[in-house]
XYZ file of C-alpha atoms in Angstrom:
266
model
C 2.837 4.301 -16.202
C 2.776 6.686 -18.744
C 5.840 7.485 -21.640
C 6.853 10.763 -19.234
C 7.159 8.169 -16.223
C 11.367 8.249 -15.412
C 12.852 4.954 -16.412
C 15.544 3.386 -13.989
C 17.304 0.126 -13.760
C 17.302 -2.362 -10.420
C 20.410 -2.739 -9.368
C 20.160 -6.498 -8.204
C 18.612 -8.105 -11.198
C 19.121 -5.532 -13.958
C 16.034 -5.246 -15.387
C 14.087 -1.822 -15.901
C 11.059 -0.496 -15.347
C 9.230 2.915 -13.947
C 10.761 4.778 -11.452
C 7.485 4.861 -9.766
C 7.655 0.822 -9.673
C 10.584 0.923 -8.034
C 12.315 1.618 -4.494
C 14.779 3.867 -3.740
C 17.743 2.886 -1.705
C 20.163 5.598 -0.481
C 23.494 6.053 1.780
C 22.741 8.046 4.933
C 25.550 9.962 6.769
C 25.655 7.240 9.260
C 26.927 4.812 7.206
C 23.935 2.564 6.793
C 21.611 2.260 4.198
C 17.701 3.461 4.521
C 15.026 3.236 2.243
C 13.634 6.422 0.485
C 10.405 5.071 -0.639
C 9.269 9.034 -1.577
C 12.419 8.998 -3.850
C 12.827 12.450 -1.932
C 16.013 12.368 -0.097
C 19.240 13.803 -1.952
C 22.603 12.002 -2.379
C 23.490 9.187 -4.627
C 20.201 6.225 -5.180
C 20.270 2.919 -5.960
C 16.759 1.438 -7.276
C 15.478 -1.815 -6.512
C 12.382 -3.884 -7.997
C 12.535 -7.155 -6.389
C 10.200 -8.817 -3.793
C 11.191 -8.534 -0.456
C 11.866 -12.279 -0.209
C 14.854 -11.919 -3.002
C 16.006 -8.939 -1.061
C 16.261 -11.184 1.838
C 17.986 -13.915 -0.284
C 19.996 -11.492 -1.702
C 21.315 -10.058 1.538
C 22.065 -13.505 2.882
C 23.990 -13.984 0.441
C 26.515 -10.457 -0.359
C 24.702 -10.204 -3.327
C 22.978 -6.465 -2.239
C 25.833 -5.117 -0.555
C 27.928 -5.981 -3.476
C 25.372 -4.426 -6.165
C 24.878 -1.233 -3.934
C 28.453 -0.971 -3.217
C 28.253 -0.448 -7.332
C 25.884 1.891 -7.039
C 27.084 3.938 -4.595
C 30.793 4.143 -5.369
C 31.719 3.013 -2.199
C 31.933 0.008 0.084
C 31.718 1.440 2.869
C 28.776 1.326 4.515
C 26.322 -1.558 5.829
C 22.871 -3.029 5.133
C 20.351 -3.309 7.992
C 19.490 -6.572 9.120
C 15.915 -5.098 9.305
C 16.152 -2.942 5.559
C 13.287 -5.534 4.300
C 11.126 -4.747 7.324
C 11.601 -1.494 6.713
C 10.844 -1.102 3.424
C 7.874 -2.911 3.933
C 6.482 -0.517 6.565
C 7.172 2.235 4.246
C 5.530 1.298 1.654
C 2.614 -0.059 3.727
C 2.552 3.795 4.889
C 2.149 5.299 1.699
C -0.492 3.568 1.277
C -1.956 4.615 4.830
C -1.241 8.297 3.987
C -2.851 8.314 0.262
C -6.076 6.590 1.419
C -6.078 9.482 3.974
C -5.338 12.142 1.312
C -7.772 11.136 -1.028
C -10.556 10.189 1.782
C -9.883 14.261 2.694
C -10.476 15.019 -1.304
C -13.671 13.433 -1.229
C -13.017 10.651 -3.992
C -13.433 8.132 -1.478
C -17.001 6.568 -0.855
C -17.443 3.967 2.393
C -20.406 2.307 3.805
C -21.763 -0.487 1.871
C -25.198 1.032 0.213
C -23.163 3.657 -0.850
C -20.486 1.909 -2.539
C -22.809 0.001 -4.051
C -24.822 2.397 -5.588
C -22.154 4.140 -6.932
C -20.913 0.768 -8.372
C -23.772 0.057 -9.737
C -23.892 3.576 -11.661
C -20.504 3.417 -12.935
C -18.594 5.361 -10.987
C -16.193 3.046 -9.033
C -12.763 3.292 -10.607
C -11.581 1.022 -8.127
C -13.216 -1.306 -5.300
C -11.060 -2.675 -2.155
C -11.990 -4.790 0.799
C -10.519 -5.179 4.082
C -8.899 -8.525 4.834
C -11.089 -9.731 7.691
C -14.093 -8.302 5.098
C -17.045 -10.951 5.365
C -17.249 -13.031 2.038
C -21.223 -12.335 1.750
C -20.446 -8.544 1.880
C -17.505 -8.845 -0.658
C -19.401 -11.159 -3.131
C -22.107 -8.903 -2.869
C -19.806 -5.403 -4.016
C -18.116 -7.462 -6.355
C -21.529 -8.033 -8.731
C -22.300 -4.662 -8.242
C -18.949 -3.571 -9.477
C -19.585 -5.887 -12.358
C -23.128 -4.676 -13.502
C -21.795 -1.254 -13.962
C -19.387 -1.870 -15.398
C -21.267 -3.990 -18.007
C -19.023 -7.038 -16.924
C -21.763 -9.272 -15.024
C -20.573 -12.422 -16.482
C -16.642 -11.501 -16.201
C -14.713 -12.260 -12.851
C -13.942 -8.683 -12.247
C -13.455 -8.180 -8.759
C -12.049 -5.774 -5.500
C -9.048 -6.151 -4.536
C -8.749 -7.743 -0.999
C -6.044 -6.283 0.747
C -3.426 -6.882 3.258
C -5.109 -4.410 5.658
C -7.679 -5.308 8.295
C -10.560 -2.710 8.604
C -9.366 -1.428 12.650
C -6.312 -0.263 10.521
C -8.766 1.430 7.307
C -10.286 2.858 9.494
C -7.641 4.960 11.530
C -6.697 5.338 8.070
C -9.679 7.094 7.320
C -10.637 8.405 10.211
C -14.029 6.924 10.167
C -15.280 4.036 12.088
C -15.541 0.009 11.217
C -14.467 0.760 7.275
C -14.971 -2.346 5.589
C -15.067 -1.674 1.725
C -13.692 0.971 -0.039
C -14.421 3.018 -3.150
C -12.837 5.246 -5.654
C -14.789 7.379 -7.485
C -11.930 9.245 -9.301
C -10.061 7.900 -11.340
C -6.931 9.763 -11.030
C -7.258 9.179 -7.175
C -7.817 5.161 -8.346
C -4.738 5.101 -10.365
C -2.402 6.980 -7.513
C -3.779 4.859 -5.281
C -3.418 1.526 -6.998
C 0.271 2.532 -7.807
C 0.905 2.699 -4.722
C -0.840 -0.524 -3.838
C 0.857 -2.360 -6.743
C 4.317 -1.231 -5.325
C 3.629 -2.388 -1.746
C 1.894 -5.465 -3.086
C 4.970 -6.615 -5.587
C 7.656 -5.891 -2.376
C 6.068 -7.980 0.679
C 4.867 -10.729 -1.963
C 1.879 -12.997 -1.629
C 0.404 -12.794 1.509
C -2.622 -14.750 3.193
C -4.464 -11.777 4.480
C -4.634 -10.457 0.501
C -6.711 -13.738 -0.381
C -10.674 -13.746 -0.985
C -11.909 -13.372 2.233
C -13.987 -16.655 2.940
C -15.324 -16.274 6.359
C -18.597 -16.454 7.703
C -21.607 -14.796 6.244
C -22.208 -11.399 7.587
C -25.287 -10.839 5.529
C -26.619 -7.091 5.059
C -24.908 -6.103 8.536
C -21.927 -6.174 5.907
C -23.449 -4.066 3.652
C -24.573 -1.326 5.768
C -24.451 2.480 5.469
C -22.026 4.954 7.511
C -22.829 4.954 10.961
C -24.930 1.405 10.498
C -21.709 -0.246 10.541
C -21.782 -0.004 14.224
C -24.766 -2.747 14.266
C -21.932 -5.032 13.233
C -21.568 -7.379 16.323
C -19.154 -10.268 16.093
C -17.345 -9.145 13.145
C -17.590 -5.563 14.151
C -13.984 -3.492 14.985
C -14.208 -1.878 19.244
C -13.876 1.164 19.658
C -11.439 -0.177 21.756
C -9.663 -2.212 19.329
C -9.135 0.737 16.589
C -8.056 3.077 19.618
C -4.957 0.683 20.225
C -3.979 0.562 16.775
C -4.152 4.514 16.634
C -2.089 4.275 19.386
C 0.228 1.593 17.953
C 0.607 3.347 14.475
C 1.092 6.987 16.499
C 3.660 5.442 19.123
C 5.749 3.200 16.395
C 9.180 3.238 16.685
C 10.563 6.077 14.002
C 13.158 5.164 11.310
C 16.174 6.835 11.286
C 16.825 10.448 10.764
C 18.710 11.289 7.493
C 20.502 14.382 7.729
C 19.882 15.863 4.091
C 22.528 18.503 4.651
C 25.579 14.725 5.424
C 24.331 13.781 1.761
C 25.902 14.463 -1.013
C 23.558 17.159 -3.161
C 22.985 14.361 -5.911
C 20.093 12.705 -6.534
C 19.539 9.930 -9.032
């Protein structure tokens, strides 16, 4: 966040924060409301900052149709029973799409003996694990991270997240991606925003834990195509070629028709 960075307000709680923080809610011309998690479509917003477990609570209970009825300057309309769930694959695919943009800009580094070399020379900006990532492998990244950073006694660590490495690696394009590092740090920051906002919405989850499984030793570790040696922990072929199919064949959100929407955008 930086003091340029749009300020806006949540409608359910009140509080305020970032516009990049938040997510955007707007009224589509079929009467329901979608989420606009690119803050691109036009017509009248409503922002949101709250976990999707409040937004469920909230729903339950009139609160969000009565704050975005505010908002919106209308009643009319209705809430999704599935807005949470949608929102959350959103935001999970911003996430998907930036790893992708920045792995195409080159300020991504994979394959264990080359993350950690560059962690050990300083130039990870950020360090992420996958969330079946062997503990061993993790550990191991982790204290590289540390050393070049001049941390080796601190508890600075990657961030295990709520993706499994079949799905990184679609992501990527790359096969049985494990770790993940940043070597930019404008890429690390875009990509940790978008992280953070993902994170914050679907709430604690046990997939985003430290990764305590069994030892993987340097088959965890290894470089680009030695991944493959992975055996028991290792992703198919098969395996990431029915995720690819699952991510290419999911169901589409709804269509907004920009031109049904009012031509202002807060």
């Amino acid at each position: 966040m930086t003091a340029a960075d749009p300020i806006r307000r949540c409608s359910l709680s009140g509080d305020r924060a970032a516009r990049a923080n938040l997510i955007r809610l707007v009224l589509g011309p079929d009467g329901r409301v979608h989420a606009d998690v690119r803050a691109k479509a036009p017509g009248r917003g409503a922002w949101v900052g709250v976990t999707r477990g409040e937004m469920e609570t909230a729903m339950a209970k009139g609160k969000l149709k009565g704050a975005l009825a505010r908002a919106f300057k209308t009643g009319d309309f209705a809430v999704p029973a599935d807005l949470p769930a949608s929102i959350a694959d959103a935001l999970e695919k911003v996430v998907l799409d930036r790893l992708g943009l920045e792995s195409r800009a080159g300020t991504i580094v994979v394959g264990g003996e080359r993350i950690e070399k560059a962690a050990r020379g300083g130039k990870l900006h950020l360090l992420l694990h996958a969330s079946d990532a062997g503990a061993d492998g993790t550990r191991k990244l982790d204290q590289a991270w540390r050393v070049g950073r001049d941390e080796e006694g601190g508890g600075a660590r990657g961030l295990v997240i709520p993706l499994a490495r079949a799905i990184l690696s679609v992501a990527l394009g790359r096969e049985n991606v494990v770790h993940i590092g940043l070597t930019d740090p404008g890429a690390a920051r875009r990509l940790g925003e978008a992280l953070d906002r993902w994170q914050h919405f679907i709430g604690p989850q046990s997939e985003s834990a430290p990764c305590e499984t069994a030892s993987q030793g340097a088959s965890a570790l290894a470089d680009g195509d030695d991944n493959r040696a992975e055996t028991s922990d290792a992703t198919t072929d098969e395996e990431i070629g029915q995720i690819a199919d699952g991510i290419s064949g999911a169901k589409p959100g709804p269509i907004i028709d920009d031109t049904a929407i009012a031509d202002t955008t807060i």
